[in-house]
Coordinates of N, CA and C in Angstrom, one line a residue:
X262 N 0.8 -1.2 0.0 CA 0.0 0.0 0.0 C 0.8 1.3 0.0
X263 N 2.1 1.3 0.2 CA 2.8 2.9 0.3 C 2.6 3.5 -0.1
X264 N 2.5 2.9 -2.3 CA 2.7 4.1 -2.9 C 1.1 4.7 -2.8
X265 N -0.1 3.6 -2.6 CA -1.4 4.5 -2.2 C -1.3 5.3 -0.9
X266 N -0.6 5.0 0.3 CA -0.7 5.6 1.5 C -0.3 6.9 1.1
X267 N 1.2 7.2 0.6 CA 1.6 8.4 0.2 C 0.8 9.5 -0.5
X268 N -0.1 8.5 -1.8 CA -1.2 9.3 -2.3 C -2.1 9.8 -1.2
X269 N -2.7 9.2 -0.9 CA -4.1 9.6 -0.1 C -3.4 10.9 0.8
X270 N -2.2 10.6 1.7 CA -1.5 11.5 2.6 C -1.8 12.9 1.5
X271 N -0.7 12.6 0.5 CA -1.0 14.3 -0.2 C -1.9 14.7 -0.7
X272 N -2.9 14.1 -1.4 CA -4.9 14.4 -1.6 C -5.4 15.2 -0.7
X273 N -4.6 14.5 0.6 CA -5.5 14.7 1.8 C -5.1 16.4 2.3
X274 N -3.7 16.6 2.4 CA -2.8 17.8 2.4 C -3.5 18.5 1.5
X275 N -4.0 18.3 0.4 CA -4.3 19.7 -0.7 C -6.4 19.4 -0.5
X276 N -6.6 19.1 0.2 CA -7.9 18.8 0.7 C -9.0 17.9 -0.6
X277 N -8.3 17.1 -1.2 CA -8.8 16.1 -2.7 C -9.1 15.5 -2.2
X278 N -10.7 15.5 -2.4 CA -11.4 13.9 -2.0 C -11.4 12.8 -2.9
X279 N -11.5 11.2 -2.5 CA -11.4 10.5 -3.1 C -12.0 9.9 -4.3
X280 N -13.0 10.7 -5.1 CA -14.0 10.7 -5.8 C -13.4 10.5 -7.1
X281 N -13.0 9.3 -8.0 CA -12.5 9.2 -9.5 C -11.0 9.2 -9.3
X282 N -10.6 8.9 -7.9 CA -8.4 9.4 -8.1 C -8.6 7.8 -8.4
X283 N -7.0 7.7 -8.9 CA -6.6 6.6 -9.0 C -5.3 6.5 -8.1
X284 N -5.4 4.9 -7.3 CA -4.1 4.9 -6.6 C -3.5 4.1 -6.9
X285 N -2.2 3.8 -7.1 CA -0.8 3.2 -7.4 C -1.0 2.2 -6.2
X286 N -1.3 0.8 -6.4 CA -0.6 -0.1 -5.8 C -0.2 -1.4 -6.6
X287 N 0.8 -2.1 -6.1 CA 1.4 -3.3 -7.0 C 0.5 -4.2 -7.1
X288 N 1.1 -5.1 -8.4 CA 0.2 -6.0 -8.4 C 1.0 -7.2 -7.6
X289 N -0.2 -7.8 -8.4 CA 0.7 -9.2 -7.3 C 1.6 -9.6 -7.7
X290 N 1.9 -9.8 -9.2 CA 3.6 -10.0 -9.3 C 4.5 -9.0 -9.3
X291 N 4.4 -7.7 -8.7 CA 5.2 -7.4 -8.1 C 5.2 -7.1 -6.4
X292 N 4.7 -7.8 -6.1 CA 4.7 -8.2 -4.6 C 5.5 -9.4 -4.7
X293 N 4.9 -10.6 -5.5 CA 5.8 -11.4 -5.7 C 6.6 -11.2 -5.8
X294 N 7.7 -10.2 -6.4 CA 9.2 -10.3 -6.9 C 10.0 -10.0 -6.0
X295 N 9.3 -9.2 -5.1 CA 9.7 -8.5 -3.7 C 9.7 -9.1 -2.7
X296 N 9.0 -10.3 -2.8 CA 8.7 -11.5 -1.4 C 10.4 -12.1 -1.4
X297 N 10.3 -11.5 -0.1 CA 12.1 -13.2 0.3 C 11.8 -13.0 1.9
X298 N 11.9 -14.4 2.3 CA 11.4 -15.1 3.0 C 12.6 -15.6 4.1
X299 N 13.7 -14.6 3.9 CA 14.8 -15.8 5.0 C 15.0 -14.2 5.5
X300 N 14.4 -12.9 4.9 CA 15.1 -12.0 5.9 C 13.6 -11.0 6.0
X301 N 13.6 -10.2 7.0 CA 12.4 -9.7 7.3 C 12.0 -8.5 6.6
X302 N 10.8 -8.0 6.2 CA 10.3 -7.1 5.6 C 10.9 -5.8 5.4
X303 N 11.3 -5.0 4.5 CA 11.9 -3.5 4.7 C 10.7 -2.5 4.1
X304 N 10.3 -2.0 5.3 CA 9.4 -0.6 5.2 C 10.0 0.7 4.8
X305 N 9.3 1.1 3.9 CA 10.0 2.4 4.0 C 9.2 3.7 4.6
X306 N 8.8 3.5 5.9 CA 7.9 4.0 6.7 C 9.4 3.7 7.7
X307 N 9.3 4.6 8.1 CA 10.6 5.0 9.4 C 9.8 3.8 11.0
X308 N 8.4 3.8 11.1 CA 8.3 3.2 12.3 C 8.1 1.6 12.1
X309 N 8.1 1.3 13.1 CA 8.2 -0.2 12.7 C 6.6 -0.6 13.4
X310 N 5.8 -2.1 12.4 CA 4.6 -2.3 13.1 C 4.6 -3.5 13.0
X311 N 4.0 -3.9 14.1 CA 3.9 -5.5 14.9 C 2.7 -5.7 14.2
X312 N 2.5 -7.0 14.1 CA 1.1 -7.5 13.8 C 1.2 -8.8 14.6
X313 N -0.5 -8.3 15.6 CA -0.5 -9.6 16.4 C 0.0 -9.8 17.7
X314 N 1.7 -8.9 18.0 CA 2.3 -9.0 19.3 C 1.7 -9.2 20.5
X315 N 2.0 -10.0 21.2 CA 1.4 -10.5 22.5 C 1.5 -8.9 23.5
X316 N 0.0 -8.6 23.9 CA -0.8 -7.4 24.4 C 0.2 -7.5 25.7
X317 N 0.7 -6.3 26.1 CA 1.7 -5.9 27.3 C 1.0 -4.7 27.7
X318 N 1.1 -4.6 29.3 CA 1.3 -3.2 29.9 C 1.9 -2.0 28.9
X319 N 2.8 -2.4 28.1 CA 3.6 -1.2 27.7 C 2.8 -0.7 26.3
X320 N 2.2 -1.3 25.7 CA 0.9 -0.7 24.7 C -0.1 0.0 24.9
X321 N -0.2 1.0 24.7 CA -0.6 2.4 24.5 C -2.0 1.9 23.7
X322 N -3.8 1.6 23.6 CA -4.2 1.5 22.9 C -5.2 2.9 22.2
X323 N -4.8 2.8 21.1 CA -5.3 4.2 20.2 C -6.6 3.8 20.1
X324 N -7.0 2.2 19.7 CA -8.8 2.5 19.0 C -9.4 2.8 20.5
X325 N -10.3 3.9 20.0 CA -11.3 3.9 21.0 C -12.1 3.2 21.3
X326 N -12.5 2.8 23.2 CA -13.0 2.0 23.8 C -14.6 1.9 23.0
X327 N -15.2 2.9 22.8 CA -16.5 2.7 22.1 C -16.6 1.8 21.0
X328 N -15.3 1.9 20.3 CA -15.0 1.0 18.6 C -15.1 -0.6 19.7
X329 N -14.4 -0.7 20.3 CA -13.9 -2.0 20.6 C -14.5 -3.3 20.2
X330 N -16.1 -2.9 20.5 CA -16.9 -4.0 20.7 C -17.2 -4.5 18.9
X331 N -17.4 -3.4 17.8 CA -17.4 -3.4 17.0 C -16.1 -4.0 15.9
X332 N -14.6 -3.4 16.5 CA -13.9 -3.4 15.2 C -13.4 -4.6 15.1
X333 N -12.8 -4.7 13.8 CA -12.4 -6.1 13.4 C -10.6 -6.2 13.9
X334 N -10.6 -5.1 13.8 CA -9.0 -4.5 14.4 C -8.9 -3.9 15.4
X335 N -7.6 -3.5 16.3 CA -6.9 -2.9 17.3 C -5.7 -2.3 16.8
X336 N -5.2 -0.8 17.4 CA -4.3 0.0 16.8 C -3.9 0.2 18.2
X337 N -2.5 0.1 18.2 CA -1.9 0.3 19.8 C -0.7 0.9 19.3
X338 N 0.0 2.4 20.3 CA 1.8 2.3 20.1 C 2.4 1.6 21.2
X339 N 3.3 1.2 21.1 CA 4.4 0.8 22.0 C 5.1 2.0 22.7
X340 N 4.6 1.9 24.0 CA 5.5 3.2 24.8 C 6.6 2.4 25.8
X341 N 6.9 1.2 25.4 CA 8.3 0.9 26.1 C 9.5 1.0 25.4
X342 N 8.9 1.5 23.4 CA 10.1 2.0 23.1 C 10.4 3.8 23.1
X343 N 9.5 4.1 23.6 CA 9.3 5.8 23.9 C 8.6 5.7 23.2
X344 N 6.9 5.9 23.1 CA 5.9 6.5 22.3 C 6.1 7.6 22.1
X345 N 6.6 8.7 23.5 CA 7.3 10.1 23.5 C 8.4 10.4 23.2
X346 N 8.5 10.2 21.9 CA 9.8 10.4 21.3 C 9.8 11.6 20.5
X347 N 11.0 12.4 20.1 CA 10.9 13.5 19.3 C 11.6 12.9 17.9
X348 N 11.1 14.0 17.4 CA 11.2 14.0 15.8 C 12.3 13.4 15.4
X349 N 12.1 12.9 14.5 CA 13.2 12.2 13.8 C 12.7 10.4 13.1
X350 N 14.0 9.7 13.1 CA 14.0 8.4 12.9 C 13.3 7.2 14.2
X351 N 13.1 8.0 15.3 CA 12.6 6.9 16.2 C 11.3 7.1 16.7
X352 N 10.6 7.1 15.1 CA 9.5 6.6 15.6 C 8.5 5.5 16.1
X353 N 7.6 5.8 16.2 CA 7.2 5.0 17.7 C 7.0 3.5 17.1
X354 N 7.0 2.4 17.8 CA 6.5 1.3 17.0 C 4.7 0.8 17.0
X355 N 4.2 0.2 15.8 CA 2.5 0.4 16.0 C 2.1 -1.0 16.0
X356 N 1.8 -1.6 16.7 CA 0.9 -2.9 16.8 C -0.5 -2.9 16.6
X357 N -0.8 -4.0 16.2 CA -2.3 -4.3 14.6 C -2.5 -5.3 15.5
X358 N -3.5 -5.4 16.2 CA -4.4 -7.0 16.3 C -5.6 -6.8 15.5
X359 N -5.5 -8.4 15.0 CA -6.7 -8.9 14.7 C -8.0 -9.6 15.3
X360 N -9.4 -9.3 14.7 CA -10.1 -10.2 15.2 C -10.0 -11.5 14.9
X361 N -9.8 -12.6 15.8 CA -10.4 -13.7 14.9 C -11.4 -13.9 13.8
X362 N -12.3 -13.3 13.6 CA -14.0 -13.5 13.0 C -12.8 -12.1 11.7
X363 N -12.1 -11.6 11.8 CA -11.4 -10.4 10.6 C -11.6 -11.5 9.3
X364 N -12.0 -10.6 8.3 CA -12.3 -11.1 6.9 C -11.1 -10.5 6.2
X365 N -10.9 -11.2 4.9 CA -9.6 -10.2 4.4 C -9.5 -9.1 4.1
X366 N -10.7 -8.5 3.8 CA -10.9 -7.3 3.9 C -11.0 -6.3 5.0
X367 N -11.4 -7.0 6.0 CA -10.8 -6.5 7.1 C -9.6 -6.2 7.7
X368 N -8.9 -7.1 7.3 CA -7.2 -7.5 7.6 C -6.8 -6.3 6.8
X369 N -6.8 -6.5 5.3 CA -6.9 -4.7 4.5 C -7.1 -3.8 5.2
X370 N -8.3 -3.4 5.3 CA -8.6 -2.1 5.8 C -7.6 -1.8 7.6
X371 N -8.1 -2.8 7.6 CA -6.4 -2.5 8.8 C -5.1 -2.0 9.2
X372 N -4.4 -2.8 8.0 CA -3.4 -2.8 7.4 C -3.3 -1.5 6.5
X373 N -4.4 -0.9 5.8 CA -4.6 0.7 5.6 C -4.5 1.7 6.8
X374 N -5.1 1.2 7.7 CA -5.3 2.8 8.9 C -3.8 2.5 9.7
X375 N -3.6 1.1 9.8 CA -2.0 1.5 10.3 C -1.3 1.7 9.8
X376 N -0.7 1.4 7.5 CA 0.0 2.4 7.4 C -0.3 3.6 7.2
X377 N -1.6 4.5 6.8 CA -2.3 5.7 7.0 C -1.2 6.4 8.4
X378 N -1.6 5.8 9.5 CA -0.6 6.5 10.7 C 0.7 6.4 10.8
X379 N 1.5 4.9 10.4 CA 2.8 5.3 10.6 C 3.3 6.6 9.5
X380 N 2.5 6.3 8.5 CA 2.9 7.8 7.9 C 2.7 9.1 8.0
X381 N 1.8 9.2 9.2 CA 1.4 10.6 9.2 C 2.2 10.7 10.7
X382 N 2.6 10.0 11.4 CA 3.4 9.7 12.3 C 4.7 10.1 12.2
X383 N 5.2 9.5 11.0 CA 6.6 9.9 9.9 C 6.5 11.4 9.7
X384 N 5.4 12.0 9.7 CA 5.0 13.5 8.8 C 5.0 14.3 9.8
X385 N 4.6 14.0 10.9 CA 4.1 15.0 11.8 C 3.7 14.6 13.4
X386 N 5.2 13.6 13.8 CA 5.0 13.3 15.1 C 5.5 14.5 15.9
X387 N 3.8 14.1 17.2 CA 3.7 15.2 18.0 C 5.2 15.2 18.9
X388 N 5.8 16.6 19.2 CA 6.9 17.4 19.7 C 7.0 16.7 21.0
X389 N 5.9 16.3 21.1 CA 5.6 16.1 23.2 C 5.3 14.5 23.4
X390 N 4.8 14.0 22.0 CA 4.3 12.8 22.1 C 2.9 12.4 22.8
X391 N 2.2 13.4 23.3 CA 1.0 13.6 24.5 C 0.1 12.7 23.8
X392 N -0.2 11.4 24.8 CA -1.3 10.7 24.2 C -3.0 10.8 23.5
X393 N -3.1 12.6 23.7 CA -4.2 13.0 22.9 C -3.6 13.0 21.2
X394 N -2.5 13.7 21.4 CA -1.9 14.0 19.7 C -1.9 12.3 19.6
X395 N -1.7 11.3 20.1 CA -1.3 10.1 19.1 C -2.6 9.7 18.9
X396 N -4.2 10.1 20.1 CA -4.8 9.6 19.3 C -5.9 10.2 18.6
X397 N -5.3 11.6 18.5 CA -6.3 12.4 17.5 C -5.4 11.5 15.8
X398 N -4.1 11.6 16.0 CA -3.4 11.1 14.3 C -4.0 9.9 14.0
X399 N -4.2 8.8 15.4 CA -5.4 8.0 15.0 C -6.4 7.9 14.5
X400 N -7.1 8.5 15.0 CA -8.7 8.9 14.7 C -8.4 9.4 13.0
X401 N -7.5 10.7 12.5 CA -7.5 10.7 11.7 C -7.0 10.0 10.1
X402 N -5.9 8.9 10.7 CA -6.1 7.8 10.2 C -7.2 7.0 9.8
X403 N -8.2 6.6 10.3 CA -9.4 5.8 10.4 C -9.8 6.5 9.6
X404 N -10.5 7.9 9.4 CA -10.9 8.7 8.7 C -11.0 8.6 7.4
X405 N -9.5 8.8 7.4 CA -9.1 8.8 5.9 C -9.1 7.1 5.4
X406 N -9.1 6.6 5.8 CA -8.6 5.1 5.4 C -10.2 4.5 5.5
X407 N -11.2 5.3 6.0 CA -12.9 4.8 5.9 C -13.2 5.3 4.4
X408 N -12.6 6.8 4.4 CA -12.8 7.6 3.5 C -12.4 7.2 1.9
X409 N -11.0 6.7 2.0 CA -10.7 6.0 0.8 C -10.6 4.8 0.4
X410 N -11.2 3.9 1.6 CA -11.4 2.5 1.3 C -11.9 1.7 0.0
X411 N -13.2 2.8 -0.5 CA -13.4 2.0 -1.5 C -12.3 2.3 -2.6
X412 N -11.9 3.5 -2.8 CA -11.2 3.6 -3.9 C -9.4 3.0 -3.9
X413 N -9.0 2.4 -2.3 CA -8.0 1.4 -2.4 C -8.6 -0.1 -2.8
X414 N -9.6 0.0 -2.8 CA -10.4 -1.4 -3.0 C -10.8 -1.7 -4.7
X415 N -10.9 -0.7 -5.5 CA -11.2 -0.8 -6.6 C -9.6 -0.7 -7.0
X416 N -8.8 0.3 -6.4 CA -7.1 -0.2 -7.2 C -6.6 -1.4 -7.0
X417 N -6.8 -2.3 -5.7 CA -6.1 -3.7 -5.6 C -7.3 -5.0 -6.4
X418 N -8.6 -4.3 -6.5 CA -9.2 -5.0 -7.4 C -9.1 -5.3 -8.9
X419 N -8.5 -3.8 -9.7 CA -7.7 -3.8 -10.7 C -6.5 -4.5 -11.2
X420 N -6.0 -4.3 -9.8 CA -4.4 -5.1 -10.2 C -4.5 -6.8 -10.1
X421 N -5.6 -6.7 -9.7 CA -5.8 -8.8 -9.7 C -6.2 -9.4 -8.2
X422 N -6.1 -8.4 -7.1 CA -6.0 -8.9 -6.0 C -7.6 -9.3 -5.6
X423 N -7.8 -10.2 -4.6 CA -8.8 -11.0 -4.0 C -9.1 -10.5 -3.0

């Protein structure tokens, strides 16, 4: 999703709703070509995100308690590596649970709102780190990733995906 995350990010900056854009994501052979399997994933999102990681005191959870009961996903940061960190390369790390009952398209749209935030995270982590700023970037994550769902959904439908 980058090169769509990146899109939607600057749409979003020049205030372009998602009505007729088209977004850039690979298809499956080239995901394929990019798959290797003996060394771990390279993001080009500066924070790093867990999927799944066993729930600790030191996770910070972003989705709001009202969502809970509803979502198919959970968005947490990790503040035992400094959630309160300043600008730069250390940003925060973002853990993704799933629901069991998550459909793939759920797992997607997940997988959208948390890279939606490590990038806006990347763009514009708060000075103080104050857990309202991480979960207002959340909330606005969700937003936009509600907002442009269908039209990531019609690009990875184009390219072949299921």
């Amino acid at each position: 999703f980058q090169p769509a995350v990146a899109q939607i990010c600057a749409f979003d900056a020049k205030g372009i709703a998602p009505l007729g854009r088209i977004l850039d994501v690979p298809t499956i052979q080239e995901v394929q070509e990019q798959e290797v399997f003996v060394k771990p994933y390279n993001s080009e999102i500066a924070s790093k995100m867990e999927v799944n990681p066993p729930m600790t005191s030191s996770h910070m959870l972003l989705t709001p308690t009202h969502d809970l009961s509803q979502s198919m996903f959970l968005l947490a940061v990790c503040t035992r590596e400094s959630a309160l960190v300043q600008k730069g390369s250390n940003a925060p790390t973002i853990a993704l649970w799933y629901h069991v009952k998550a459909t793939s398209s759920d797992v997607l749209q997940g997988f959208l709102q948390a890279s939606l935030l490590r990038e806006m995270l990347q763009l514009q982590l708060p000075d103080d780190g104050r857990e309202s700023a991480l979960v207002h970037l959340c909330e606005r994550a969700k937003e936009l990733s509600t907002q442009w769902w269908p039209t990531v959904n019609d690009a990875i439908v184009r390219q072949g995906w299921q």
